PDB file of C-alpha atoms and ligand atoms in Angstrom:
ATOM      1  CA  UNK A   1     -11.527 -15.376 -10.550  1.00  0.00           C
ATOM      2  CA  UNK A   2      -9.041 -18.568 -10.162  1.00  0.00           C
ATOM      3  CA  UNK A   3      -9.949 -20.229  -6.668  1.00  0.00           C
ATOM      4  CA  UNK A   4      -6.262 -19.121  -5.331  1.00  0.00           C
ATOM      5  CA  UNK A   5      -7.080 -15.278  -5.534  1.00  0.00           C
ATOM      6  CA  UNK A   6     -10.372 -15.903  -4.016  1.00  0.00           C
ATOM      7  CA  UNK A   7      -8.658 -18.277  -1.066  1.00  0.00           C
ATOM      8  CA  UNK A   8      -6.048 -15.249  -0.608  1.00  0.00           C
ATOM      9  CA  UNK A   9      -8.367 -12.342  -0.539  1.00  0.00           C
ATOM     10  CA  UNK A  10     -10.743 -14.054   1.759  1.00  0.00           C
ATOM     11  CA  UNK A  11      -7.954 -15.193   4.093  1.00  0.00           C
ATOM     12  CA  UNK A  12      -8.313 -13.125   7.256  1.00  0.00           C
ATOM     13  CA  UNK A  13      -4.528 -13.564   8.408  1.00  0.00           C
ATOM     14  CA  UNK A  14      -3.508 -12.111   4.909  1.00  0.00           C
ATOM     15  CA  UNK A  15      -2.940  -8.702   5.446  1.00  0.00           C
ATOM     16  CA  UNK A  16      -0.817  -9.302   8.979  1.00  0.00           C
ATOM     17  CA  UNK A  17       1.288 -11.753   6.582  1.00  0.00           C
ATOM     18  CA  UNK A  18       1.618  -8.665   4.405  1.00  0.00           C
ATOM     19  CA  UNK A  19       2.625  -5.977   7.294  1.00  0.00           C
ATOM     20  CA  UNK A  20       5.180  -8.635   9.085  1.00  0.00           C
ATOM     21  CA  UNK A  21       7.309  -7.821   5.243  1.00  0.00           C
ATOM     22  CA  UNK A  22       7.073  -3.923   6.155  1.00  0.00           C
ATOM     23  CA  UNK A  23       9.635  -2.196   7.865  1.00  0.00           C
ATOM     24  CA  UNK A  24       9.441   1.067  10.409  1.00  0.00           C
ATOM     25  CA  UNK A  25      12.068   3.341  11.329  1.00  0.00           C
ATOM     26  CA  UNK A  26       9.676   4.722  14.257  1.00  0.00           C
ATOM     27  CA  UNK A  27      10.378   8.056  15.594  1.00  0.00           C
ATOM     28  CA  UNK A  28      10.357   7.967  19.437  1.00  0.00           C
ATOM     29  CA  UNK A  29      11.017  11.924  19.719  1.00  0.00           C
ATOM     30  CA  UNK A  30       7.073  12.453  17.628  1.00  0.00           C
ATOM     31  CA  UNK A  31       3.676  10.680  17.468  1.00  0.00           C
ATOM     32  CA  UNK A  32       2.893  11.765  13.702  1.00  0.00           C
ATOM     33  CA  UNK A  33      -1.007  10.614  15.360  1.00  0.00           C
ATOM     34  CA  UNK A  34      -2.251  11.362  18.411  1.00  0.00           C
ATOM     35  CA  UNK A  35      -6.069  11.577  20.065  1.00  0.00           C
ATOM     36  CA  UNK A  36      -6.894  14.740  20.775  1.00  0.00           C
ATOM     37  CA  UNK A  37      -8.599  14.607  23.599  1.00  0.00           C
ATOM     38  CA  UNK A  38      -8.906  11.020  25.174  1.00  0.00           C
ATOM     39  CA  UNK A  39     -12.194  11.614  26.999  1.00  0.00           C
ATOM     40  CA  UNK A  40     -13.829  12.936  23.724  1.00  0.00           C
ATOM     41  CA  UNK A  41     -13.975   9.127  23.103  1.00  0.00           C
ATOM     42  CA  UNK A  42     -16.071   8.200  25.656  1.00  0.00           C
ATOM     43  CA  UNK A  43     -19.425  10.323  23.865  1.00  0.00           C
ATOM     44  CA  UNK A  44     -18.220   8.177  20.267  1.00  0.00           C
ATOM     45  CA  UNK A  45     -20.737   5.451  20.099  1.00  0.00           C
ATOM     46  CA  UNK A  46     -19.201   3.741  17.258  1.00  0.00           C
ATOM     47  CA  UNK A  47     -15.519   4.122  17.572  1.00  0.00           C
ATOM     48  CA  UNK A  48     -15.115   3.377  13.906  1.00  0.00           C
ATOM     49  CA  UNK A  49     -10.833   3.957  14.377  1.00  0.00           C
ATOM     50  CA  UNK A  50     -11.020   0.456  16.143  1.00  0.00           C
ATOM     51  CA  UNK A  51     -12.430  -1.205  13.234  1.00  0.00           C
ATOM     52  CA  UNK A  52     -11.528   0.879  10.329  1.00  0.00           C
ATOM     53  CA  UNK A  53      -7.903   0.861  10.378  1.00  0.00           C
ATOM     54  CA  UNK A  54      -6.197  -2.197   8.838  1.00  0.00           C
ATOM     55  CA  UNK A  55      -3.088  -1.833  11.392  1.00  0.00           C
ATOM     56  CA  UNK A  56      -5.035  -1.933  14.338  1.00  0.00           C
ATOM     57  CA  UNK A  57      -3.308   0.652  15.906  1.00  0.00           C
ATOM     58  CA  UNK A  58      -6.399   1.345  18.052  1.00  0.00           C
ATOM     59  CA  UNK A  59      -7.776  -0.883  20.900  1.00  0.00           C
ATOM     60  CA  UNK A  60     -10.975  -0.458  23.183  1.00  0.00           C
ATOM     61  CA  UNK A  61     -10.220  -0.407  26.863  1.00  0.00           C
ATOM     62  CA  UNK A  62     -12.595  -1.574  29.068  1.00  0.00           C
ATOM     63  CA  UNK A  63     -13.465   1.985  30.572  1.00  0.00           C
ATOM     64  CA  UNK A  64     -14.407   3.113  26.792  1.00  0.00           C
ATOM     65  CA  UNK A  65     -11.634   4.877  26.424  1.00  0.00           C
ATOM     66  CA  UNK A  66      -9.217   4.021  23.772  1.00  0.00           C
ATOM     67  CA  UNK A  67      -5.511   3.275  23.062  1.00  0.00           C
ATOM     68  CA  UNK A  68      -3.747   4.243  20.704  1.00  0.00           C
ATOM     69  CA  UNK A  69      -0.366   3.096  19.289  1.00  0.00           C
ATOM     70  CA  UNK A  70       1.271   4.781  15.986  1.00  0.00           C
ATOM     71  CA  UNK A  71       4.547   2.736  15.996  1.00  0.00           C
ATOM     72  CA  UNK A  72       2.825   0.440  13.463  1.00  0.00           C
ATOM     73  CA  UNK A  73       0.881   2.602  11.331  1.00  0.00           C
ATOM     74  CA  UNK A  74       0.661   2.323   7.643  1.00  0.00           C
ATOM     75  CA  UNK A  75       0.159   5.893   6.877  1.00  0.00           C
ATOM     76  CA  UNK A  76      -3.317   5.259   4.950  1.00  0.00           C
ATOM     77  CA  UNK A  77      -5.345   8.239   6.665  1.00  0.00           C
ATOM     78  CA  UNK A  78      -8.382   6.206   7.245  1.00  0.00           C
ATOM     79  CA  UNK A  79      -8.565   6.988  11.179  1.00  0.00           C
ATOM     80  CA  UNK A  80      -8.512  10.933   9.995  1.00  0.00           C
ATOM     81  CA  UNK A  81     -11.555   9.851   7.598  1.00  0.00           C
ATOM     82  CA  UNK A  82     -13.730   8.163  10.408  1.00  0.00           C
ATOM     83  CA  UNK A  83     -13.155   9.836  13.216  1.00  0.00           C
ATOM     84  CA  UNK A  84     -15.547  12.286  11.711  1.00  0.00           C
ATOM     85  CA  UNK A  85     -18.133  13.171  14.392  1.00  0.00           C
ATOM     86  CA  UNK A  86     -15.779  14.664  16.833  1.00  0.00           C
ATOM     87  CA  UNK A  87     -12.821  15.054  15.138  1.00  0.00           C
ATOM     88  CA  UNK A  88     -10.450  13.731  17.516  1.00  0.00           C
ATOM     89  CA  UNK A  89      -7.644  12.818  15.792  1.00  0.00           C
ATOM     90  CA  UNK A  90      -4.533  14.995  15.386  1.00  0.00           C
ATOM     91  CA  UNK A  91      -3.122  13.590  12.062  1.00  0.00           C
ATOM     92  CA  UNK A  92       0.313  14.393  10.114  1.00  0.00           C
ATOM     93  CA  UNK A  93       2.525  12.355   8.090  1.00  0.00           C
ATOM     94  CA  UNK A  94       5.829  11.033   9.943  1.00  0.00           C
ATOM     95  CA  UNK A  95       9.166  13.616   9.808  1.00  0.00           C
ATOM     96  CA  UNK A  96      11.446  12.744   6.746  1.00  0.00           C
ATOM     97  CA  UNK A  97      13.045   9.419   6.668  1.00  0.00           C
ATOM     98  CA  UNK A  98      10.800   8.234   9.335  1.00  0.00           C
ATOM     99  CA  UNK A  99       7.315   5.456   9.675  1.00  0.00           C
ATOM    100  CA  UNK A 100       6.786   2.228   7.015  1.00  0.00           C
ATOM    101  CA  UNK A 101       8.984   1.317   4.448  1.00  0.00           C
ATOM    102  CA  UNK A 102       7.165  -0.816   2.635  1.00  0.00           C
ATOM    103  CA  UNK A 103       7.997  -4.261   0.959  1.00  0.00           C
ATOM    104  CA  UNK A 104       4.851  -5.184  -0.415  1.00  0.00           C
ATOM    105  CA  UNK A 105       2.862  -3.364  -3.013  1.00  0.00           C
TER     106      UNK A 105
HETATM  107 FE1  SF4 B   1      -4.363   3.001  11.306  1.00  0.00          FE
HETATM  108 FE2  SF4 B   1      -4.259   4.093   8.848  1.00  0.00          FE
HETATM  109 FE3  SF4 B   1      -4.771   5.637  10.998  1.00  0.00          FE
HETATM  110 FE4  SF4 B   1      -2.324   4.612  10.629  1.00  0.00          FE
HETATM  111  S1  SF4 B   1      -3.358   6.141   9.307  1.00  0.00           S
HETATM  112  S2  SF4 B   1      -3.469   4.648  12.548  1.00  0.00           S
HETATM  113  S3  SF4 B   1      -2.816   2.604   9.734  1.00  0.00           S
HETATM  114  S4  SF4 B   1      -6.073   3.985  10.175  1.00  0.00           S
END
């Protein structure tokens, strides 16, 4: 592996490099993601949709609860895959036409 790709996949600001070339036609009418029920989150001890997903689209609040934004969501389904205790996560694909447009890989 040439030091370059090593530098570049160890280089923590990558991937926000990578989403800033991304577009979004957001739809403001429909949250293709929502939390189910927001005090559900308060009994999940690891809160693995924080971590997991690459967009961070998810934020602790102070309270425990969390916050969660889909305007700049990727599509990737990994908050659907984690959230797998409680299942609180309402997940669909945006309408037609709508979410990323990508313009890298
Ligand atoms: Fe984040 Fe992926 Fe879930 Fe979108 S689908 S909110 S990018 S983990």
């Amino acid at each position: 592996m040439s030091s370059d790709l090593r530098a570049s996949i160890l280089d923590p600001a990558a991937i926000e490099r990578k989403l800033a070339l991304n577009n979004y036609n957001v739809d403001r009418s429909r949250a293709h993601i929502e939390i189910i029920d927001p005090e559900t989150c308060l009994k999940c001890v690891r809160q693995q949709c924080i971590n997991c997903c690459p967009a961070n689209c998810y934020a602790p609040m102070p309270d425990g609860h969390v916050v969660f934004s889909y305007e700049g969501c990727v599509e990737c389904g990994t908050c659907r895959i984690v959230c797998n205790e409680f299942e609180n996560v309402l997940w669909s694909y945006p309408r037609g036409g709508f979410g990323i447009q990508y313009r890298y890989g």
